[in-house]
XYZ file of C-alpha atoms in Angstrom:
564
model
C 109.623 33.977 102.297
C 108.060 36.957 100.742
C 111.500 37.669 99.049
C 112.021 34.401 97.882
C 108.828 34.850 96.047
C 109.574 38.059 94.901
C 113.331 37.067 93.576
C 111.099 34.434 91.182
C 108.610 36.629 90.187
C 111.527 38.867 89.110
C 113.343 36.332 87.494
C 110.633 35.235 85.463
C 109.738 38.675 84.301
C 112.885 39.094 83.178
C 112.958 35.672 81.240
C 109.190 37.203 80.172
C 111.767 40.189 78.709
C 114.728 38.135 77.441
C 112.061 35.997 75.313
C 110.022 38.748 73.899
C 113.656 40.946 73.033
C 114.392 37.898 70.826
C 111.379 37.425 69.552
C 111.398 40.930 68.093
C 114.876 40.594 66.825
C 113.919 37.653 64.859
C 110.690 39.251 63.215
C 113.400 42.642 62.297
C 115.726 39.811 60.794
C 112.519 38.549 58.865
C 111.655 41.766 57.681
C 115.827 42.357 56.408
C 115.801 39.309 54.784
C 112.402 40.053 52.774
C 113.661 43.125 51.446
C 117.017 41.933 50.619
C 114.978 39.126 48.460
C 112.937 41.536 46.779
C 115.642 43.672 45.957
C 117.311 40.679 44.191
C 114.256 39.562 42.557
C 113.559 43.454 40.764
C 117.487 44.105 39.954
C 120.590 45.712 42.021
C 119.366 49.466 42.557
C 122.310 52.184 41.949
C 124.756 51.432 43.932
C 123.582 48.334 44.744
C 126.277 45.906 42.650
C 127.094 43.171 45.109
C 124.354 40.254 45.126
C 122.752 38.736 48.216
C 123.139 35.139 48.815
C 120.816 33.854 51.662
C 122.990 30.381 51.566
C 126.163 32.916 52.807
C 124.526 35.064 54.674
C 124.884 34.059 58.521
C 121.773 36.753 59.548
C 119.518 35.180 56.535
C 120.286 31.319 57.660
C 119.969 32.022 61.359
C 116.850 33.638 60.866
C 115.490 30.656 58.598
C 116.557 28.157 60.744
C 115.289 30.180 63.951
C 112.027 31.705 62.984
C 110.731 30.066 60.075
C 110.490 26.623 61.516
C 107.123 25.805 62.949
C 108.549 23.606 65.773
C 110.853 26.775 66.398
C 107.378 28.978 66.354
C 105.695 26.416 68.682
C 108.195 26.582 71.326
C 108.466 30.242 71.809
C 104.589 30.088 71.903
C 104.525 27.543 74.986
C 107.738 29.220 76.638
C 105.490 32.426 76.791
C 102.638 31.284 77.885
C 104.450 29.516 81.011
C 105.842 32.721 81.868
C 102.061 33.995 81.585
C 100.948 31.362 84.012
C 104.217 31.186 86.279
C 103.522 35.275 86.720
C 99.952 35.420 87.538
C 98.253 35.942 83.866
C 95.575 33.357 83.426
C 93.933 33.023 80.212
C 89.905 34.391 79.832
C 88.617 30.784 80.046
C 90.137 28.741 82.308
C 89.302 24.794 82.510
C 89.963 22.990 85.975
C 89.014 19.775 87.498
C 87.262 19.641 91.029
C 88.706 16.168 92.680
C 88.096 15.457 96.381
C 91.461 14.738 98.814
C 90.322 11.847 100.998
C 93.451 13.242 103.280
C 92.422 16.298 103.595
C 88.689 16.760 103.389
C 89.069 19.342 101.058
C 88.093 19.738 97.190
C 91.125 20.550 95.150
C 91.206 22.185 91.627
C 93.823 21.043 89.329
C 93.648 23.056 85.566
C 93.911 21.258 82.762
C 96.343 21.581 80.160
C 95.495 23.262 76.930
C 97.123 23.151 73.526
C 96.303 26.661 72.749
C 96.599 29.260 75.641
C 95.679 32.320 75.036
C 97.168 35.622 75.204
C 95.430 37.611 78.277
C 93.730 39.964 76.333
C 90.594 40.760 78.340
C 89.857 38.881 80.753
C 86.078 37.819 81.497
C 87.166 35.358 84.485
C 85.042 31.974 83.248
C 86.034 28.714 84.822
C 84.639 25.383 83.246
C 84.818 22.884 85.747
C 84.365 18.839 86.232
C 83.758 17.987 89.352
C 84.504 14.190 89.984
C 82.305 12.167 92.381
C 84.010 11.640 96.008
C 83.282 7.758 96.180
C 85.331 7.821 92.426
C 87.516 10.092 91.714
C 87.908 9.033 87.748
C 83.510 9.611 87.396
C 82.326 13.055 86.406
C 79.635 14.161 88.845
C 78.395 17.318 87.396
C 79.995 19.841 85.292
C 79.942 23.468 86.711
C 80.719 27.060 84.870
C 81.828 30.217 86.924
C 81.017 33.568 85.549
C 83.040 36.763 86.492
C 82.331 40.219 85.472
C 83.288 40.884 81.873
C 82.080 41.002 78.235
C 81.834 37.207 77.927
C 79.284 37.631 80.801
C 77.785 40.288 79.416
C 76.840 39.229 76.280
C 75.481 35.854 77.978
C 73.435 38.143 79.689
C 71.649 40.138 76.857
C 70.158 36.638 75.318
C 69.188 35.428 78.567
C 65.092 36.634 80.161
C 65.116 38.669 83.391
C 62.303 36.356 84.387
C 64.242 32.923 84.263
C 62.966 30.674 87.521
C 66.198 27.970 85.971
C 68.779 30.931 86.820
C 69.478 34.184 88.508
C 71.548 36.271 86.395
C 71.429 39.372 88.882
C 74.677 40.142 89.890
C 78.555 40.245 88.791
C 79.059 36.902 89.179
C 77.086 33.546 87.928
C 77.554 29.707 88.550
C 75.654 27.449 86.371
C 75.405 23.789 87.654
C 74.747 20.850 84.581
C 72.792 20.370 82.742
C 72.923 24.263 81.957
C 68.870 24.271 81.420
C 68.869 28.382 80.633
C 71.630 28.339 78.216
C 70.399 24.912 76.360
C 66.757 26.817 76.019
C 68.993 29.871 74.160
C 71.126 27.646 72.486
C 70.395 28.467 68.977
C 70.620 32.652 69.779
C 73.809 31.635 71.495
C 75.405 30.015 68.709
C 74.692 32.429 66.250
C 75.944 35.263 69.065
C 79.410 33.506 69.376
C 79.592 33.941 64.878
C 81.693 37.309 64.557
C 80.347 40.400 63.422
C 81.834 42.677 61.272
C 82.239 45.798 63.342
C 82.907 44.049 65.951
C 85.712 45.449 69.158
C 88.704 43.689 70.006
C 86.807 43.278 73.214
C 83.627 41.923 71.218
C 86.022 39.567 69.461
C 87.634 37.559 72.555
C 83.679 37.383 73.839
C 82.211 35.283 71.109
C 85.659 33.399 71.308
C 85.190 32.843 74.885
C 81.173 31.885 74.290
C 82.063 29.561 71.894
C 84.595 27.605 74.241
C 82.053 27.758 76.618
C 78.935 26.084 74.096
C 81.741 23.523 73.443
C 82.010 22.761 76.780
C 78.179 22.446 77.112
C 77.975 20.179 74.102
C 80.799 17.996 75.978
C 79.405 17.911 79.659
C 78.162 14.640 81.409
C 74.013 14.910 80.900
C 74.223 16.966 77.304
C 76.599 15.135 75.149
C 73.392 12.130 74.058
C 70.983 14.883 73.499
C 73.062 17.495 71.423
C 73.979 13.822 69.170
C 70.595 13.654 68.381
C 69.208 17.366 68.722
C 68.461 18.061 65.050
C 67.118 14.677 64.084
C 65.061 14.512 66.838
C 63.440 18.296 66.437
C 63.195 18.510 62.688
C 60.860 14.868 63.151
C 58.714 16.325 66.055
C 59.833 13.900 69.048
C 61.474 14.012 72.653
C 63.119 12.197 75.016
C 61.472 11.141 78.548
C 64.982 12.890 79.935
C 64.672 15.781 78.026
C 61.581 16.942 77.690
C 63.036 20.033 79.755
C 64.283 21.525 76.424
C 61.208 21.957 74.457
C 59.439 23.809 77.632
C 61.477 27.357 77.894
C 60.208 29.597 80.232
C 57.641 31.703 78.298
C 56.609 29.750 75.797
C 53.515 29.922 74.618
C 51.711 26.189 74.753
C 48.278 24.507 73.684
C 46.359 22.040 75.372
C 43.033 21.079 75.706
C 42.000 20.707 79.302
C 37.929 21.743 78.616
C 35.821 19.590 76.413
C 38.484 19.192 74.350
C 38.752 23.196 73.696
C 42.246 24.057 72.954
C 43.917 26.983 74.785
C 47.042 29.068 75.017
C 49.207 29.227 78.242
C 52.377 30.220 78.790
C 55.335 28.352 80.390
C 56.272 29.148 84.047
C 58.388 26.504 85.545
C 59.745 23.596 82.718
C 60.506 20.058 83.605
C 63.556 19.310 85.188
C 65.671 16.581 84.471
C 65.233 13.749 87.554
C 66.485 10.048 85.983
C 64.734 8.570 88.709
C 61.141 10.039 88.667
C 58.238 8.385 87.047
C 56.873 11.412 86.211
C 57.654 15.326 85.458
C 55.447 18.401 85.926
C 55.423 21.341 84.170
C 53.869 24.278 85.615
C 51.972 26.889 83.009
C 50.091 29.715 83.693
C 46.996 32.205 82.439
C 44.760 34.597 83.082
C 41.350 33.815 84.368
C 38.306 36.093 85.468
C 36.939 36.303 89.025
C 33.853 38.278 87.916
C 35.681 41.214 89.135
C 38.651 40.947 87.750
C 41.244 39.436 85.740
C 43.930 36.802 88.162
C 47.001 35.064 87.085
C 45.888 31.037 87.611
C 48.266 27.899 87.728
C 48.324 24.705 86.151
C 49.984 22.031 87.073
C 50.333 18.895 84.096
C 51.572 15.321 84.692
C 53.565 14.009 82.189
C 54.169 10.215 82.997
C 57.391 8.100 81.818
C 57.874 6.209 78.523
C 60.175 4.518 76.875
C 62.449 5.973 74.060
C 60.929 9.045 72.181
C 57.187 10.443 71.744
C 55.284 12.832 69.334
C 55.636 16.252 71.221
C 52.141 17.160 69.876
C 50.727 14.117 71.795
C 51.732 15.345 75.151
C 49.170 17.240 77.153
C 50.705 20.202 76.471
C 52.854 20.940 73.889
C 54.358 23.958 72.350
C 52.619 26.279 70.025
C 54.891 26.024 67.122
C 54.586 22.469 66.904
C 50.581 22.426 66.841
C 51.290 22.583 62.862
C 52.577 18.926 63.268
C 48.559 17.818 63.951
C 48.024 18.103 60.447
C 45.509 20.804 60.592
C 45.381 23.108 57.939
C 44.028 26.418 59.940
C 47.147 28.889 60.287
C 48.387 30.054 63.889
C 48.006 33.713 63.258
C 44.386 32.791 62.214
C 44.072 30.808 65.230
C 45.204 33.198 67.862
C 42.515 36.011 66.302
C 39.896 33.445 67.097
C 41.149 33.011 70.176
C 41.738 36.152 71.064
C 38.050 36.749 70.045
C 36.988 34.456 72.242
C 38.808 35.773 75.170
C 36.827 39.225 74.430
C 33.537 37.459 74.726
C 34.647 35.670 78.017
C 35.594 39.104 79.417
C 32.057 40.141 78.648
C 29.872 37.103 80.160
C 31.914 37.159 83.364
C 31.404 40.835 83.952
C 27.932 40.578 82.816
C 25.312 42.767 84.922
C 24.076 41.145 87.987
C 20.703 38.881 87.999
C 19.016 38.971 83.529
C 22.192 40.280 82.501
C 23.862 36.979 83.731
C 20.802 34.930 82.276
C 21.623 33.065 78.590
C 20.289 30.234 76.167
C 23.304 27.260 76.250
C 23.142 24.305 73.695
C 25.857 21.911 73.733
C 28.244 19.583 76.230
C 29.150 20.581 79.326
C 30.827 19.827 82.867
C 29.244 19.458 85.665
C 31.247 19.863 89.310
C 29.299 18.445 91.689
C 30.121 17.468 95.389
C 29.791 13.543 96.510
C 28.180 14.522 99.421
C 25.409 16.641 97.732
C 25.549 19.283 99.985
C 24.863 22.808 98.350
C 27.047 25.729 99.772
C 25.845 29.197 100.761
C 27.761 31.346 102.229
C 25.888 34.200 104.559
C 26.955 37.917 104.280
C 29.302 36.593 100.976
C 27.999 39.814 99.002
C 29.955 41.264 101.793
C 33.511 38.953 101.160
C 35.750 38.603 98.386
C 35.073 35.288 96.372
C 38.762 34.654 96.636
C 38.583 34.851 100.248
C 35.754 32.512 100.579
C 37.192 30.084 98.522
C 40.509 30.244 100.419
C 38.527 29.685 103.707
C 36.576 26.522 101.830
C 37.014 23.031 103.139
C 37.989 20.100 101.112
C 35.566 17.979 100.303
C 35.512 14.986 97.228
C 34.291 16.204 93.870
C 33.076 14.359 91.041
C 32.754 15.825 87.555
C 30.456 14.709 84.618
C 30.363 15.687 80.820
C 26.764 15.853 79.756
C 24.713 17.723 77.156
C 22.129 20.833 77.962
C 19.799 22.944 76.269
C 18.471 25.768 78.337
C 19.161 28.111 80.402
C 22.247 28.891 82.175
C 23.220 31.554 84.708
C 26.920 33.305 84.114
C 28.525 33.767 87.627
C 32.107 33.121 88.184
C 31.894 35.095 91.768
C 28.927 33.046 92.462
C 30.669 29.648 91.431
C 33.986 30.715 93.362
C 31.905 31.257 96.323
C 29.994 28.034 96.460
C 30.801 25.565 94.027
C 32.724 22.622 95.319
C 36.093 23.030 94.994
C 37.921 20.740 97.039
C 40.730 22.843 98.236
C 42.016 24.186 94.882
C 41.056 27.869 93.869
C 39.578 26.773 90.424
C 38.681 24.077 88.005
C 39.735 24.298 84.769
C 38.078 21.104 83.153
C 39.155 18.150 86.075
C 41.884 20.004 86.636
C 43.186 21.911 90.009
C 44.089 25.613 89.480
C 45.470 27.989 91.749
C 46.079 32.043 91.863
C 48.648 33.591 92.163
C 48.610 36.884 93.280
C 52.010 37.726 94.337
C 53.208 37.637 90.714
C 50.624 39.422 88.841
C 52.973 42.477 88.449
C 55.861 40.161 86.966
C 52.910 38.567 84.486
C 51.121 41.620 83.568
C 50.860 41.933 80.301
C 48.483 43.508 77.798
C 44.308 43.088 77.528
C 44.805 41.593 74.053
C 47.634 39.057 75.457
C 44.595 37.850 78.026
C 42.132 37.366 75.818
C 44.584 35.518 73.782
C 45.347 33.121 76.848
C 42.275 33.670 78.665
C 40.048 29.920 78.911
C 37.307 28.589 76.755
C 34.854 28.123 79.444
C 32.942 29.927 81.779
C 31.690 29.428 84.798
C 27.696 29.115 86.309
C 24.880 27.395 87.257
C 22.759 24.807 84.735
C 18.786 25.315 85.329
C 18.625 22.165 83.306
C 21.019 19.921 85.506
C 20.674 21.987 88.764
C 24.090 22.383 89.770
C 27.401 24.775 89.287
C 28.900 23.679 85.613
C 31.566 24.800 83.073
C 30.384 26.161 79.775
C 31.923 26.347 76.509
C 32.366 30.215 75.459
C 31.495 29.495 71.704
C 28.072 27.816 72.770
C 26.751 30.461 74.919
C 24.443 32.505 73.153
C 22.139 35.705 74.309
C 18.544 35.128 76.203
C 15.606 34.604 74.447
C 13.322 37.342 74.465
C 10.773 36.988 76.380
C 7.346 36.904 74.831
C 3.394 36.037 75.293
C 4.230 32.601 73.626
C 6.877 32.253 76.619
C 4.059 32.887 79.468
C 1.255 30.575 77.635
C 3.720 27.978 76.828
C 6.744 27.492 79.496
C 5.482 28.890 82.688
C 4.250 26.739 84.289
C 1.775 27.579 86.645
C -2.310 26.705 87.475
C -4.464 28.932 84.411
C -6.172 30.660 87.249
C -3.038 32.220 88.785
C -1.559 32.547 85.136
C -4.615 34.740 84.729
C -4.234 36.626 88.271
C -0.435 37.845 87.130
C -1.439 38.844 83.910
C -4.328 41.065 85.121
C -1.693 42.619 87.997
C 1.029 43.644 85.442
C -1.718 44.999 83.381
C -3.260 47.455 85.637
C 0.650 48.337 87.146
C 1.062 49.052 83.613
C -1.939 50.657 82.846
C -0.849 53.544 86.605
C 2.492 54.106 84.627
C 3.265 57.024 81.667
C 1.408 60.410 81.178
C -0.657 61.328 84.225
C 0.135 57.870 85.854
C 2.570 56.821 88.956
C 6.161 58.565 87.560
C 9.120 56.488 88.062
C 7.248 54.241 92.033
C 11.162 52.767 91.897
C 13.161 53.746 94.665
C 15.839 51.932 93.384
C 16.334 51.283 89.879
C 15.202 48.443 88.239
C 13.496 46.599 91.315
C 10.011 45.873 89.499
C 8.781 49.361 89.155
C 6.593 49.018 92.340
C 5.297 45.643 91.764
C 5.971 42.808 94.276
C 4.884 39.506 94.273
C 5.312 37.356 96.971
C 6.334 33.193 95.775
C 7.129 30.075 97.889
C 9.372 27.286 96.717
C 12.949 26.234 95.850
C 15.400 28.232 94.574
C 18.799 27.644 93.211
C 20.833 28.416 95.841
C 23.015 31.320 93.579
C 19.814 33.171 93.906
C 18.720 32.597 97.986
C 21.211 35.843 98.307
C 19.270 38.411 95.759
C 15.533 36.964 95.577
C 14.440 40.664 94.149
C 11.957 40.904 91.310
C 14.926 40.688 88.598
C 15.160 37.111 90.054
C 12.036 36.259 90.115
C 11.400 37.408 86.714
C 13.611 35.051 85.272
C 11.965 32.106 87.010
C 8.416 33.153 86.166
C 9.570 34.562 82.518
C 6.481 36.899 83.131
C 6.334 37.837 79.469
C 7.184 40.787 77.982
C 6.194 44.048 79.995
């Protein structure tokens, strides 16, 4: 057997031989016959007196009736490239279909015929395939694309992210399944990749040959070939497609919505939509950093977007990409919009890490949310100075949460590790406006990015406790302003308290204050800050953020004592 297949493979290389032998013959009979015509054309040379007649001579008419026919051409083309294929040599891109044998059980790939083979060149080993559906064998299931090692690869490889949750593009070889999400979210770098370059390798050539067979077969497969019909019409007028709404949502793009009071925000795309004909809904997954009060975490958002009919406004989804914000109508520029966001995100940085007990106290005007439990129940947690708020909140029990927009001038308390600790929260990590959020830890090394990037995508509100409404809210950044200063006008007017025991405070702080300074008590504090060695001892409620730290700071802020 083995000989019989190596007496073939012989033979055929030596047909291979004969055809290439008279292929060079003829292009040596080409070049004879050219000179002999331009010989003619300038005049007979010395020596030269006879004159050449291509209608009597038999090399000159073979030749034009052998080579310079394009039927003649054709054929010697297509005889090659059979020996190519009948000795092994496949061309770079390959086309097969997948088709199922009923008799067999087994899938069965048949190639399909090309016009144009080409030569082997280089090979990069890419297979475009159509698999047909078992229960009918003349219906394209999906469409598939092998990748082998080689420049075509390569050169996919540079456009595409490292961080791609559509593909992995680790390794030497790659299958992409229809409908090719990671190379339809490149597409336009693609297409301008497979344009030649002047400078370009021989190798570098038959690559952005190869891409662009493969970016034709995209274009062509089962899911693609509406959407590419009406790509630019649809994206040059701002709309999308139920069915692919995948394409405007790369991974990493940067996106706006407004989830808090009708703040906008920047996040950035983590998972996109995928394409499911069937679902009434898709989600896309974004991500951004928030602020435990400790430190920055990388939170998740989940959005809904439900089914319609035919196409939509992409800036009336609930999140839609930055560079189509433009399409609202609004004159304000993005670059002038990301400073003031990324503004904002330094002033949320510094009322989250604000100092412990005044330093978290500030004057709020304006709407906010209010997360409140249905079953009223306020939440302390014993020893929680002691825990992580992320723990505590992990170890929370759902319970039902209702949330209501109302409006509030007073005095709120800053305290994201407070609010994380006791707030309701109904199983989720956070609330970012109604919404669920949830950390994610175990990929804040692939999202770390700079300080400036988080205050750029960090959230308009922060979290706390209302005074007014007596419960754990969300404020607006831009309406949270510094703390009055306390004053005499402040005790007289807005503490309120019997005169008598108005009276009995005021004469205590005076004579404390009177023991302190030159010859007086020198620094009574054993630890800095607690009152200076003044105590008073109250009875009443207390929010419950304060029942853990009820020191003279505290109480301070309930009593606003006055200025001391």
């Amino acid at each position: 057997m083995d000989r019989q297949i190596e007496g073939k493979k012989e033979l055929l290389e030596q047909q291979y031989i004969k055809l290439l032998e008279q292929r060079v013959a003829q292009l040596q009979d080409l070049v004879t016959t050219n000179s002999a015509r331009e010989k003619n054309s300038k005049g007979n040379l010395p020596g030269d007196d006879e004159e050449i007649d291509p209608r009597e001579d038999k090399t000159v008419a073979s030749t034009s009736k052998t080579l310079l026919t394009k039927e003649n051409l054709d054929k010697v083309a297509n005889d090659t490239a059979k020996v190519f294929f009948a000795i092994g040599h496949q061309p770079r891109v390959r086309q097969v279909v997948s088709k199922y044998d009923e008799k067999t059980g087994l899938t069965e790939e048949v190639p399909i015929e090309r016009a144009n083979i080409q030569d082997e060149g280089t090979k990069s080993d890419c297979i475009l395939r159509n698999v047909m559906a078992m229960d009918n064998p003349r219906a394209i299931s999906h469409n598939e694309i092998d990748l082998g090692p080689g420049p075509l690869l390569d050169m996919i490889k540079e456009v595409m992210e490292d961080d791609d949750f559509n593909q992995t593009w680790t390794g030497q070889y790659v299958n992409l399944s229809s409908p090719f999400m990671s190379l339809v979210h490149k597409w336009d770098i693609l297409k301008e990749a497979e344009i030649e370059k002047e400078g370009d390798s021989p190798e570098q050539k038959e690559a952005r040959a190869d891409l662009k067979q493969v970016l034709e077969f995209v274009q062509r497969s089962k899911y693609l070939e509406p959407y590419f019909k009406n790509r630019h019409s649809q994206r040059s007028s701002g709309i999308v497609e139920f069915n692919y709404l995948w394409t405007i949502f790369p991974t990493g793009t940067e996106v706006i919505t407004s989830q808090v009071l009708d703040e906008k925000q920047i996040m950035i795309v983590r998972d996109p939509p995928h394409l499911y004909h069937q679902e009434k809904s898709q989600y896309l997954v974004c991500w951004y950093y928030d602020h435990t009060g400790t430190d920055w975490i990388v939170a998740e958002i989940e959005f809904k977007i439900e089914r319609y009919i035919g196409t939509k406004a992409i800036h009336t989804l609930p999140c839609y990409p930055l560079s189509h914000h433009k399409q609202q109508g609004e004159s304000a520029n993005l670059e002038d919009m990301k400073i003031e966001f990324t503004k904002r995100g330094e002033k949320f940085k510094r009322l989250c890490t604000a100092k412990p007990g005044v330093g978290q106290m500030f004057d709020y005007k304006g709407q906010l949310l209010s997360v409140e439990s249905l079953s009223g129940n306020q939440h302390h947690v014993d020893g929680a100075d002691e825990q992580s708020s992320y723990q505590s909140s992990l170890e929370r029990k759902p319970e039902s949460v209702t949330f209501k927009k109302a409006p509030a001038d007073g005095k709120i308390q800053v305290d994201p590790k407070s609010f994380l600790e006791q707030a309701p929260l109904n199983g989720c990590d956070l609330w970012l406006g109604e919404e669920e959020v949830y950390f994610d830890q175990t990929r804040e090394k692939r999202y770390e990015i700079s300080e400036e990037k988080k205050f750029l995508i960090a959230p308009p509100r922060v979290l706390g406790w209302s005074t007014v409404r007596k419960s754990w809210c969300e404020f607006l950044v831009s309406q949270v302003e510094p703390a009055r200063v306390a004053n005499d006008a402040t005790f007289e007017k807005e503490l309120q308290l019997d005169a008598n025991v108005k009276n009995m405070i005021r004469a205590l702080i005076t004579q404390h204050n009177s023991q302190l300074g030159e010859g007086g008590i020198q620094n009574p504090d054993l630890i800095e800050g607690k009152g200076r060695g003044l105590v008073i001892m109250l009875h009443g409620w207390l929010p419950p953020q304060m029942k853990r730290r009820p020191d003279v700071d505290t109480l301070k802020v309930l009593l606003v004592l006055g200025k001391q």
